[in-house]
Short mmCIF file of C-alpha atoms in Angstrom, two decimals:
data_model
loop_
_atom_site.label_atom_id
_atom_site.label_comp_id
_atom_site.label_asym_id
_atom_site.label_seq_id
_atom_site.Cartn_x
_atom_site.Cartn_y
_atom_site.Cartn_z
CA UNK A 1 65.94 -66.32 -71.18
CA UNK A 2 62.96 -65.08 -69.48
CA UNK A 3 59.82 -66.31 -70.63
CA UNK A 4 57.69 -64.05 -73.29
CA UNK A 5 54.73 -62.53 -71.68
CA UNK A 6 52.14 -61.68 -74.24
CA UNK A 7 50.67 -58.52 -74.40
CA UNK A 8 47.34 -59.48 -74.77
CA UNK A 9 47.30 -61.53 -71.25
CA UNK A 10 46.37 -60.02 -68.05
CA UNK A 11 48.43 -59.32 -65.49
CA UNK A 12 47.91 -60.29 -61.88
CA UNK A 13 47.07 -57.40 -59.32
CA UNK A 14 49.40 -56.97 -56.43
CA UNK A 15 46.55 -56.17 -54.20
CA UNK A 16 43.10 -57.59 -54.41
CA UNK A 17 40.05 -55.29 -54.99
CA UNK A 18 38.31 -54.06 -52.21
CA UNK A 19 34.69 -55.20 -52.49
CA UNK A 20 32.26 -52.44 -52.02
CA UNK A 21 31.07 -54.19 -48.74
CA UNK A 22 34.09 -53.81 -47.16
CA UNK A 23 33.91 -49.85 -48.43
CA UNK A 24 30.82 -49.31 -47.05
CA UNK A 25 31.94 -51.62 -43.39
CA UNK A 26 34.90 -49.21 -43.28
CA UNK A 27 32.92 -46.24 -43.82
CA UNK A 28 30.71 -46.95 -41.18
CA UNK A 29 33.16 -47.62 -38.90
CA UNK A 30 34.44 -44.44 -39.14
CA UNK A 31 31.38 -42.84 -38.93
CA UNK A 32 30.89 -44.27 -35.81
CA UNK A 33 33.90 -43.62 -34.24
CA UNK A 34 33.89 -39.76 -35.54
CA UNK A 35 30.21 -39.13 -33.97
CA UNK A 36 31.47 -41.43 -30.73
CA UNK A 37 34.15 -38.97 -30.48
CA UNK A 38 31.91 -35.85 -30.93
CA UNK A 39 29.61 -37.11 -28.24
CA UNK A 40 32.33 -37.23 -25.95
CA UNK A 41 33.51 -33.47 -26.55
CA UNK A 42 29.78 -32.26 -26.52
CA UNK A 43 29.43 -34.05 -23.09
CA UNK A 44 32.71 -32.59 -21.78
CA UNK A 45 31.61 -29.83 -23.10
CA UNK A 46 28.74 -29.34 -21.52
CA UNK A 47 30.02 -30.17 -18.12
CA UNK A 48 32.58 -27.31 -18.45
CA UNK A 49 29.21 -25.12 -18.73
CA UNK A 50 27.20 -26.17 -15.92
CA UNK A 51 29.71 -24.20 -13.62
CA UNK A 52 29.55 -21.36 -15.36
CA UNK A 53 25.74 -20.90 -15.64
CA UNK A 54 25.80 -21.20 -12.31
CA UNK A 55 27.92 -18.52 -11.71
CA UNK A 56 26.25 -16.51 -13.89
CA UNK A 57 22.81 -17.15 -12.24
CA UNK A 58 24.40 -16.13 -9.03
CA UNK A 59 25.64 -13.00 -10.11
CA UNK A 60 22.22 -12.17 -11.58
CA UNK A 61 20.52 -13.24 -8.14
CA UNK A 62 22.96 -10.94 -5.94
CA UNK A 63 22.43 -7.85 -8.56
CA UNK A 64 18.83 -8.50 -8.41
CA UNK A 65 18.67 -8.32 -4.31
CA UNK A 66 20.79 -5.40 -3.81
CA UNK A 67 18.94 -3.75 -6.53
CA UNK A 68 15.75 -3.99 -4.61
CA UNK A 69 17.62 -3.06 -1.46
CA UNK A 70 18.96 0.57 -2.70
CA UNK A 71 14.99 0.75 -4.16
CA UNK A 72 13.17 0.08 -0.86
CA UNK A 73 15.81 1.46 1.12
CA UNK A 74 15.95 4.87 -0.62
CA UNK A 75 13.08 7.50 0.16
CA UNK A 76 11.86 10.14 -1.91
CA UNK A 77 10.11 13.50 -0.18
CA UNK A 78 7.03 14.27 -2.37
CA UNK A 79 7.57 17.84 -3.73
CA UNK A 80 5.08 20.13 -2.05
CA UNK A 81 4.49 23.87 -2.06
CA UNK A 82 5.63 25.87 1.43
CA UNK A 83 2.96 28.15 2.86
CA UNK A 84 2.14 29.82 6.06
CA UNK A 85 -0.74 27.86 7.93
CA UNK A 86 -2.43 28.19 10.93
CA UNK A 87 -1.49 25.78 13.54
CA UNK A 88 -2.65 25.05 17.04
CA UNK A 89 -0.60 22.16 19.31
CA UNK A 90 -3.07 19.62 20.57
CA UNK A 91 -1.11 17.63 23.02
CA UNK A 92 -2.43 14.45 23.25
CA UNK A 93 -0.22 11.09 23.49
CA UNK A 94 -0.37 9.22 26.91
CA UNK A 95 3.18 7.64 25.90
CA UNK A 96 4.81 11.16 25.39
CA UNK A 97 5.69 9.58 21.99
CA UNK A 98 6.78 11.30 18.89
CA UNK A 99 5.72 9.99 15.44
CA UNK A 100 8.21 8.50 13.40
CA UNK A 101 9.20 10.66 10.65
CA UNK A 102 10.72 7.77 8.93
CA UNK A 103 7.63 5.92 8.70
CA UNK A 104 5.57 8.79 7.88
CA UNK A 105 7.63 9.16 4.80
CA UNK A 106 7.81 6.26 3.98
CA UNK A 107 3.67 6.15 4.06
CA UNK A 108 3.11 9.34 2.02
CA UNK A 109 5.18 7.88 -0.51
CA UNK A 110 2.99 4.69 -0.93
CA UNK A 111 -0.72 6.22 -0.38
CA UNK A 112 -0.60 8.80 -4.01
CA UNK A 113 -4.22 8.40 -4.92
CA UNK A 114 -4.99 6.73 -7.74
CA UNK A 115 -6.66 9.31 -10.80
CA UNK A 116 -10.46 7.20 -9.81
CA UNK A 117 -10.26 8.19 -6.04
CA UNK A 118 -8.99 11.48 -6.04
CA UNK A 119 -12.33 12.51 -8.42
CA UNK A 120 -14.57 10.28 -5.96
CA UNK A 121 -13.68 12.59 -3.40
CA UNK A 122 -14.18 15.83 -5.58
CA UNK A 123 -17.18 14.62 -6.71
CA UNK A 124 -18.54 13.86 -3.08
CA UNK A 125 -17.27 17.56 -1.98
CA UNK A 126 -18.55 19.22 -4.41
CA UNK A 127 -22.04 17.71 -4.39
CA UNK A 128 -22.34 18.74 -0.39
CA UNK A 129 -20.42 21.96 -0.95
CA UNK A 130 -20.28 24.60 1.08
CA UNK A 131 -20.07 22.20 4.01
CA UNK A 132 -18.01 21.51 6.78
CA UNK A 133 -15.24 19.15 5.92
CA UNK A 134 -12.92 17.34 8.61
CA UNK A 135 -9.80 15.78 7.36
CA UNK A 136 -7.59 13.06 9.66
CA UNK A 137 -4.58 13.37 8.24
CA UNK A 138 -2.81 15.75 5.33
CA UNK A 139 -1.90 14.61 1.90
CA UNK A 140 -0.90 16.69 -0.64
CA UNK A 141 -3.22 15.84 -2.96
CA UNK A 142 -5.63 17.18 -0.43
CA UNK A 143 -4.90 20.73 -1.07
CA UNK A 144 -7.58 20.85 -3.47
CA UNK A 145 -10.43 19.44 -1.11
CA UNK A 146 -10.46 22.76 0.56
CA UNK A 147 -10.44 24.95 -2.67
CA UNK A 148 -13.19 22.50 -4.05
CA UNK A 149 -15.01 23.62 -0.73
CA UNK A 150 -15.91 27.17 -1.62
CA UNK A 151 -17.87 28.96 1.23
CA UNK A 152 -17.33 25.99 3.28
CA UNK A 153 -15.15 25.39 6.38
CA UNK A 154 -12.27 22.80 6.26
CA UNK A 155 -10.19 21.61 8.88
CA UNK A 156 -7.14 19.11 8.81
CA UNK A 157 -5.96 16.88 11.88
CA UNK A 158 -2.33 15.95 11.11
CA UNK A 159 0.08 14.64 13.53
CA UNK A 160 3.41 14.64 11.37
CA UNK A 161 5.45 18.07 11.42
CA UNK A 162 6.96 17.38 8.24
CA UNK A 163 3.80 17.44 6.48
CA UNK A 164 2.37 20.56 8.54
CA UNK A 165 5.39 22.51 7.64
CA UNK A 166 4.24 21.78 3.59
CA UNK A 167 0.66 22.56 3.88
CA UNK A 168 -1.20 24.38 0.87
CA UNK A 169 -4.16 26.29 2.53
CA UNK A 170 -7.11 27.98 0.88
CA UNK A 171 -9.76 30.27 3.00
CA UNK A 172 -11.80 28.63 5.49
CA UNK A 173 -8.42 26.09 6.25
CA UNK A 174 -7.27 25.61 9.29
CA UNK A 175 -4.86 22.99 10.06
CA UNK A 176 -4.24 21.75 13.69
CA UNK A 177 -1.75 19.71 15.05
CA UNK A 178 -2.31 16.25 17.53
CA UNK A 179 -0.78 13.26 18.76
CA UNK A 180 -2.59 10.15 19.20
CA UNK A 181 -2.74 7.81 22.09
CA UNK A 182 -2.65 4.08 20.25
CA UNK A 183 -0.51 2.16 18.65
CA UNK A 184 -1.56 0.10 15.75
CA UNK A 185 0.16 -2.84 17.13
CA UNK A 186 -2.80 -2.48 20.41
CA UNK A 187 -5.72 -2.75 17.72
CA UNK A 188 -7.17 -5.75 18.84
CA UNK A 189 -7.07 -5.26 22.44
CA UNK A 190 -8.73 -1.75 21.95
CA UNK A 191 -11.56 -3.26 19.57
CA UNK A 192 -11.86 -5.89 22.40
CA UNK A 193 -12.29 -3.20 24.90
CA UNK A 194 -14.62 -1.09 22.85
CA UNK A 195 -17.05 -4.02 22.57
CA UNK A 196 -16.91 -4.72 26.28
CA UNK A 197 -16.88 -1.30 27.67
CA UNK A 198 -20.64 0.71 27.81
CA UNK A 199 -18.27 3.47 28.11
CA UNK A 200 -17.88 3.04 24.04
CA UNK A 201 -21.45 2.98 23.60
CA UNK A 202 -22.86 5.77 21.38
CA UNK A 203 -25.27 6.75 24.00
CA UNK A 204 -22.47 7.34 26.26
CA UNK A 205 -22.88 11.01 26.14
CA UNK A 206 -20.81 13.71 24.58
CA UNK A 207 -17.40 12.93 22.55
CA UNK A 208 -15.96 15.52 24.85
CA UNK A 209 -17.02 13.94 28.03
CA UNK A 210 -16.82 9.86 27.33
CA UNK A 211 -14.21 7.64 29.22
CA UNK A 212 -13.70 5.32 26.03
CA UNK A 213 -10.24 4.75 25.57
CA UNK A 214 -10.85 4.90 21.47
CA UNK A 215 -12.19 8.88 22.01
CA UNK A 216 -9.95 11.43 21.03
CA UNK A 217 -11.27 14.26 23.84
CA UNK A 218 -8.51 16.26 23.69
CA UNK A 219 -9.43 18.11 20.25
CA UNK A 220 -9.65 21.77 19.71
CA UNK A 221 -12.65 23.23 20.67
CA UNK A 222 -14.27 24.01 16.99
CA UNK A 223 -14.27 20.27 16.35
CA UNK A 224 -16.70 19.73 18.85
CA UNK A 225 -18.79 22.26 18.12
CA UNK A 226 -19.18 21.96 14.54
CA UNK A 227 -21.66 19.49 12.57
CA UNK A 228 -20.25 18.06 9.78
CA UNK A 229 -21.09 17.30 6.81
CA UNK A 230 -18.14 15.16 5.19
CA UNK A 231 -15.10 13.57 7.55
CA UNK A 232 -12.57 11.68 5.38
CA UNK A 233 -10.11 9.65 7.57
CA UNK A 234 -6.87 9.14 5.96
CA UNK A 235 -4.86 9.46 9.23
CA UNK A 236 -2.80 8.83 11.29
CA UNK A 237 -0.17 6.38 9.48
CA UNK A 238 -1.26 3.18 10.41
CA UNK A 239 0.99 0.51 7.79
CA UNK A 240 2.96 -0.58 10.85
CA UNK A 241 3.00 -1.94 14.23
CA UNK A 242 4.38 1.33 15.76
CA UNK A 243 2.08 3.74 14.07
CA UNK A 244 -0.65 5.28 16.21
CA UNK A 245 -3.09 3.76 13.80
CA UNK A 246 -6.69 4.78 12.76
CA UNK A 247 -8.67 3.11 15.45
CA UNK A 248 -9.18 6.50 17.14
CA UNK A 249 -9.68 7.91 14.35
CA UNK A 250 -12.57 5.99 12.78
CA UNK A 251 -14.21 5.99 16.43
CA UNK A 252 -13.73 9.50 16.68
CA UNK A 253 -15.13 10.08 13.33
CA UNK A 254 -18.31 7.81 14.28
CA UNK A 255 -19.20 9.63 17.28
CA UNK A 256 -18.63 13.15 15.39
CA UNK A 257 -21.39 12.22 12.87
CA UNK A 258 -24.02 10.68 15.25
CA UNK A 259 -24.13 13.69 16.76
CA UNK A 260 -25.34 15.88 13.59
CA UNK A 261 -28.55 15.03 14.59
CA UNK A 262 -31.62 14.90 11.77
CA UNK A 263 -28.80 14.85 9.37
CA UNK A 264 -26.76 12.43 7.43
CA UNK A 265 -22.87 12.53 7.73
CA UNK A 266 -20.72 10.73 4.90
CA UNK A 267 -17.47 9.24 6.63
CA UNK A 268 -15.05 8.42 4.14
CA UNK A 269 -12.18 5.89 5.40
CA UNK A 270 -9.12 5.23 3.27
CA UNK A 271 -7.30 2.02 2.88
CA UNK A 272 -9.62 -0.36 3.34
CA UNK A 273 -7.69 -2.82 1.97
CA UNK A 274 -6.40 -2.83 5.48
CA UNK A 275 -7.33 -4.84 8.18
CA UNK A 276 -7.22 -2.13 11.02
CA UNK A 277 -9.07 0.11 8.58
CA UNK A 278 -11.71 -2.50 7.36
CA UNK A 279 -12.36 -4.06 10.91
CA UNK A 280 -13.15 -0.55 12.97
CA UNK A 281 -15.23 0.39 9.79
CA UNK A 282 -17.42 -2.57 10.17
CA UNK A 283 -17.38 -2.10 14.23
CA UNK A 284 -18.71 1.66 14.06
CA UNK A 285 -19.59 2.92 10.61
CA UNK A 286 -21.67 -0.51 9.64
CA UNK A 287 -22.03 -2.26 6.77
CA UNK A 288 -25.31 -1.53 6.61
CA UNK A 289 -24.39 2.28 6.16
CA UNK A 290 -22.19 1.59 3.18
CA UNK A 291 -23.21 3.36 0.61
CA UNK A 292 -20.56 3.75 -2.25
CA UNK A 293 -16.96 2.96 -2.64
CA UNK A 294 -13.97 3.44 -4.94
CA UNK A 295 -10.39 2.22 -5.51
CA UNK A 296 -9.55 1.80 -1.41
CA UNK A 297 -12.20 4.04 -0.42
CA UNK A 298 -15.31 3.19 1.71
CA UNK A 299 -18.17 6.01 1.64
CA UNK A 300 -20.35 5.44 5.12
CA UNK A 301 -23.16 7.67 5.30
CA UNK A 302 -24.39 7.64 9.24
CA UNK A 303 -27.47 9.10 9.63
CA UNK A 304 -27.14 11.73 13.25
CA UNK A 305 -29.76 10.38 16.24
CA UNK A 306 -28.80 10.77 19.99
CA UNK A 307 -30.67 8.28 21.62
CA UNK A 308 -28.65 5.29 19.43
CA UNK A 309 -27.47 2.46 21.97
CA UNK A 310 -25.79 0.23 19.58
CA UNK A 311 -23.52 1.38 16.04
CA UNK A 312 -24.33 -1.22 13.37
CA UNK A 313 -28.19 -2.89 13.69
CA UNK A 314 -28.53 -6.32 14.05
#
């Protein structure tokens, strides 16, 4: 017979406790080898998105480039009012050239005036109104110069036929037509020649009559004849290397207001901001004669004298 196990004695585990060091050894084990694992996914992970932000960076670089491709390509014609106008052809380009029409769209497009300059100018025009006002180059914010001019004369130079087709005029406008004989790529050369040349000097003689290769001689008749009050130069286009440029223009301009003699002329040049612009300024309106300025826009007042032998006092 089996032997009598008493009730009261305590019977022998078939498996030994686990102590709770072991628990917590196992534990940690696995809580090691679970973050291990995760590691190793999030790394993976990971790598498996480094191509694709790539690609996604790429895309956003090739949108970006053909977005400002269509914007600078793409050209807008500034709406402007049609209205008969008065035109005389001044031929007058050595090079039998034709101004761009691209570029000269392109320019309008980028030279708006700012809210500040265009009430400069009215300000200026109507302080010396009625006067005779010359105007290199057409806008069409310039429309209003001439109304601003009551009982004055005002006369445009404009050498692109897209913008003389679109001209605004008020009474007293007339608007003539001229080609230039520079190139704004030539600028230095013709600032080298100016300083060289006594045939640039102010006491050269007439505008008309001087050999200077910077005089524009070729004008209508009334420009000559006139004295002027106010000359804004805001023409031709002159923003690339194929443009005529404004170093004519600015001579021109010079020589037109020395010649109002006993009186003081204000030349007003536009983009100064350029260096074409800002070096023939300095050349033949003077620093010295600098008397305001606003947003890109350089107010010269030149006092008229005939026996001058130099521009700009030393």
């Amino acid at each position: 017979m089996p032997p009598e196990v008493s009730p009261y004695s305590p019977q022998t585990p078939l498996l030994s406790p686990i102590s709770t060091k072991s628990r917590q050894l196992r534990k940690s084990q696995l809580h090691h080898k679970f973050y291990k694992g995760e590691g190793k996914m999030n790394l993976l992970n990971k790598k498996k998105l480094i191509p694709l932000l790539v690609c996604i960076l790429l895309c956003a670089s090739v949108f970006r480039l053909l977005k400002i491709t269509i914007v600078t390509s793409s050209t807008t014609r500034l709406p402007l009012s049609l209205s008969p106008v008065h035109l005389n052809n001044v031929s007058y380009n050595a090079r039998g050239q034709e101004p761009s029409k691209n570029h000269s769209i392109s320019h309008a497009n980028s030279n708006n005036l700012t809210e500040k300059e265009m009430g400069f100018l009215l300000n200026l025009i109507s302080h010396k109104s009625p006067c005779n006002l010359l105007v290199f180059g057409q806008e069409h914010q310039y429309s209003v110069l001439a109304s601003t001019n009551t009982g004055g004369m005002t006369i445009f130079l404009e050498d692109d036929p897209e913008k003389l087709s679109t001209i605004t005029t008020a009474n007293n406008t007339l608007v003539y037509k001229l080609k230039y004989p520079t190139l704004a790529k030539d600028a230095y050369k013709l600032l080298q020649h100016a300083r060289k040349s006594k045939k640039c000097s102010p006491s050269s003689g007439l505008l008309k009559q001087t050999k200077c290769k910077l005089a524009l001689k070729n004008l209508p008749k009334v420009i000559y004849e006139l004295k002027w009050d106010v000359v804004l130069v805001d023409g031709p286009c002159g923003h690339r290397p194929l443009c005529p440029g404004r170093m004519a223009s600015i001579y021109t301009a010079s020589l037109l207001a020395r010649e109002n003699h006993g009186n003081v002329t204000n030349v007003v040049v536009h983009d100064i901001d350029r260096m074409i612009e800002k070096w023939f300024s300095w050349e033949f309106l003077c620093e010295n004669n600098l008397v305001s300025s606003k947003g890109k826009f350089w107010n010269f007042g030149i006092q008229g004298e005939s026996n001058a032998t130099t521009f700009c006092s030393k």
